[in-house]
CSV table of C-alpha atoms in Angstrom, one decimal:
chain,number,residue,atom,x,y,z
A,1,UNK,CA,1.0,-5.9,13.5
A,2,UNK,CA,1.6,-2.3,12.6
A,3,UNK,CA,2.9,-1.3,9.2
A,4,UNK,CA,6.4,0.0,9.0
A,5,UNK,CA,6.9,0.3,5.2
A,6,UNK,CA,5.1,0.6,1.9
A,7,UNK,CA,6.0,-1.4,-1.2
A,8,UNK,CA,6.3,-0.4,-4.8
A,9,UNK,CA,6.0,-3.1,-7.3
A,10,UNK,CA,9.0,-2.7,-9.5
A,11,UNK,CA,8.1,-5.7,-11.6
A,12,UNK,CA,5.4,-8.4,-11.3
A,13,UNK,CA,1.9,-8.9,-10.0
A,14,UNK,CA,0.4,-9.4,-6.6
A,15,UNK,CA,-3.1,-10.3,-5.3
A,16,UNK,CA,-4.3,-8.4,-2.3
A,17,UNK,CA,-7.0,-9.7,0.0
A,18,UNK,CA,-8.5,-7.1,2.4
A,19,UNK,CA,-9.4,-8.2,6.0
A,20,UNK,CA,-11.6,-8.8,7.9
A,21,UNK,CA,-14.4,-9.0,5.4
A,22,UNK,CA,-13.8,-11.2,2.5
A,23,UNK,CA,-13.9,-9.3,-0.8
A,24,UNK,CA,-12.8,-10.0,-4.3
A,25,UNK,CA,-9.0,-9.9,-4.3
A,26,UNK,CA,-7.4,-6.9,-6.0
A,27,UNK,CA,-4.7,-7.4,-8.6
A,28,UNK,CA,-1.8,-5.0,-8.5
A,29,UNK,CA,0.8,-4.8,-11.2
A,30,UNK,CA,4.2,-3.1,-12.0
A,31,UNK,CA,4.1,0.5,-10.8
A,32,UNK,CA,1.4,0.0,-8.2
A,33,UNK,CA,2.0,0.4,-4.4
A,34,UNK,CA,0.6,-1.3,-1.3
A,35,UNK,CA,1.1,-0.7,2.4
A,36,UNK,CA,0.4,3.0,2.2
A,37,UNK,CA,-2.6,2.9,4.5
A,38,UNK,CA,-0.5,1.8,7.5
A,39,UNK,CA,1.9,4.7,6.9
A,40,UNK,CA,-0.7,7.3,6.4
A,41,UNK,CA,-3.0,6.2,9.2
A,42,UNK,CA,-0.5,4.5,11.5
A,43,UNK,CA,-2.7,1.5,11.8
A,44,UNK,CA,-2.3,-2.3,11.7
A,45,UNK,CA,-2.0,-4.2,8.5
A,46,UNK,CA,-5.3,-5.1,7.1
A,47,UNK,CA,-4.5,-7.2,4.0
A,48,UNK,CA,-2.7,-10.3,2.9
A,49,UNK,CA,-0.5,-9.9,-0.2
A,50,UNK,CA,0.5,-12.9,-2.4
A,51,UNK,CA,2.6,-12.8,-5.5
A,52,UNK,CA,0.8,-14.0,-8.7
A,53,UNK,CA,4.0,-14.1,-10.7
A,54,UNK,CA,7.6,-13.5,-9.9
A,55,UNK,CA,7.9,-10.0,-8.5
A,56,UNK,CA,10.5,-7.5,-7.4
A,57,UNK,CA,9.6,-4.7,-4.9
A,58,UNK,CA,11.1,-1.5,-3.7
A,59,UNK,CA,10.6,-0.9,0.0
A,60,UNK,CA,10.0,2.5,1.5
A,61,UNK,CA,10.2,2.5,5.3
A,62,UNK,CA,7.9,4.7,7.3
A,63,UNK,CA,10.5,7.3,8.5
A,64,UNK,CA,11.9,7.7,4.9
A,65,UNK,CA,8.4,8.0,3.5
A,66,UNK,CA,7.4,10.8,5.9
A,67,UNK,CA,10.8,12.6,5.4
A,68,UNK,CA,10.4,12.5,1.6
A,69,UNK,CA,6.6,13.3,1.6
A,70,UNK,CA,7.1,16.3,4.0
A,71,UNK,CA,9.2,18.0,1.2
A,72,UNK,CA,6.9,16.9,-1.6
A,73,UNK,CA,3.2,17.7,-0.9
A,74,UNK,CA,2.1,16.3,-4.3
A,75,UNK,CA,3.5,12.9,-3.3
A,76,UNK,CA,1.6,12.9,-0.1
A,77,UNK,CA,-1.5,14.0,-1.9
A,78,UNK,CA,-1.2,11.2,-4.4
A,79,UNK,CA,-0.7,8.6,-1.6
A,80,UNK,CA,-3.8,9.9,0.2
A,81,UNK,CA,-5.8,9.6,-3.1
A,82,UNK,CA,-4.6,6.0,-3.5
A,83,UNK,CA,-5.5,5.2,0.1
A,84,UNK,CA,-9.0,6.8,-0.1
A,85,UNK,CA,-9.7,5.0,-3.4
A,86,UNK,CA,-9.1,1.7,-1.6
A,87,UNK,CA,-11.1,2.5,1.5
A,88,UNK,CA,-14.2,0.3,2.1
A,89,UNK,CA,-17.3,2.1,0.8
A,90,UNK,CA,-20.3,2.3,3.2
A,91,UNK,CA,-23.1,-0.1,2.4
């Protein structure tokens, strides 16, 4: 399904498994985000996220993300950097 929000880890830890190709899961902690790729690229979700320990999340829906980011170019730039750093590297 298509992504409609990104998530900010307010407290806790999650493990992210990227699909379709199995890779080593990525551990994200308090202050990290996930789900940004779907908002930036308007594409289907490509990961499974599981909590590693009790966690709390802030949810930023797509329309709110784009409304906020349109007035804060540095926020959009940072989200694009995060997204690019997570993109699969050519082999």
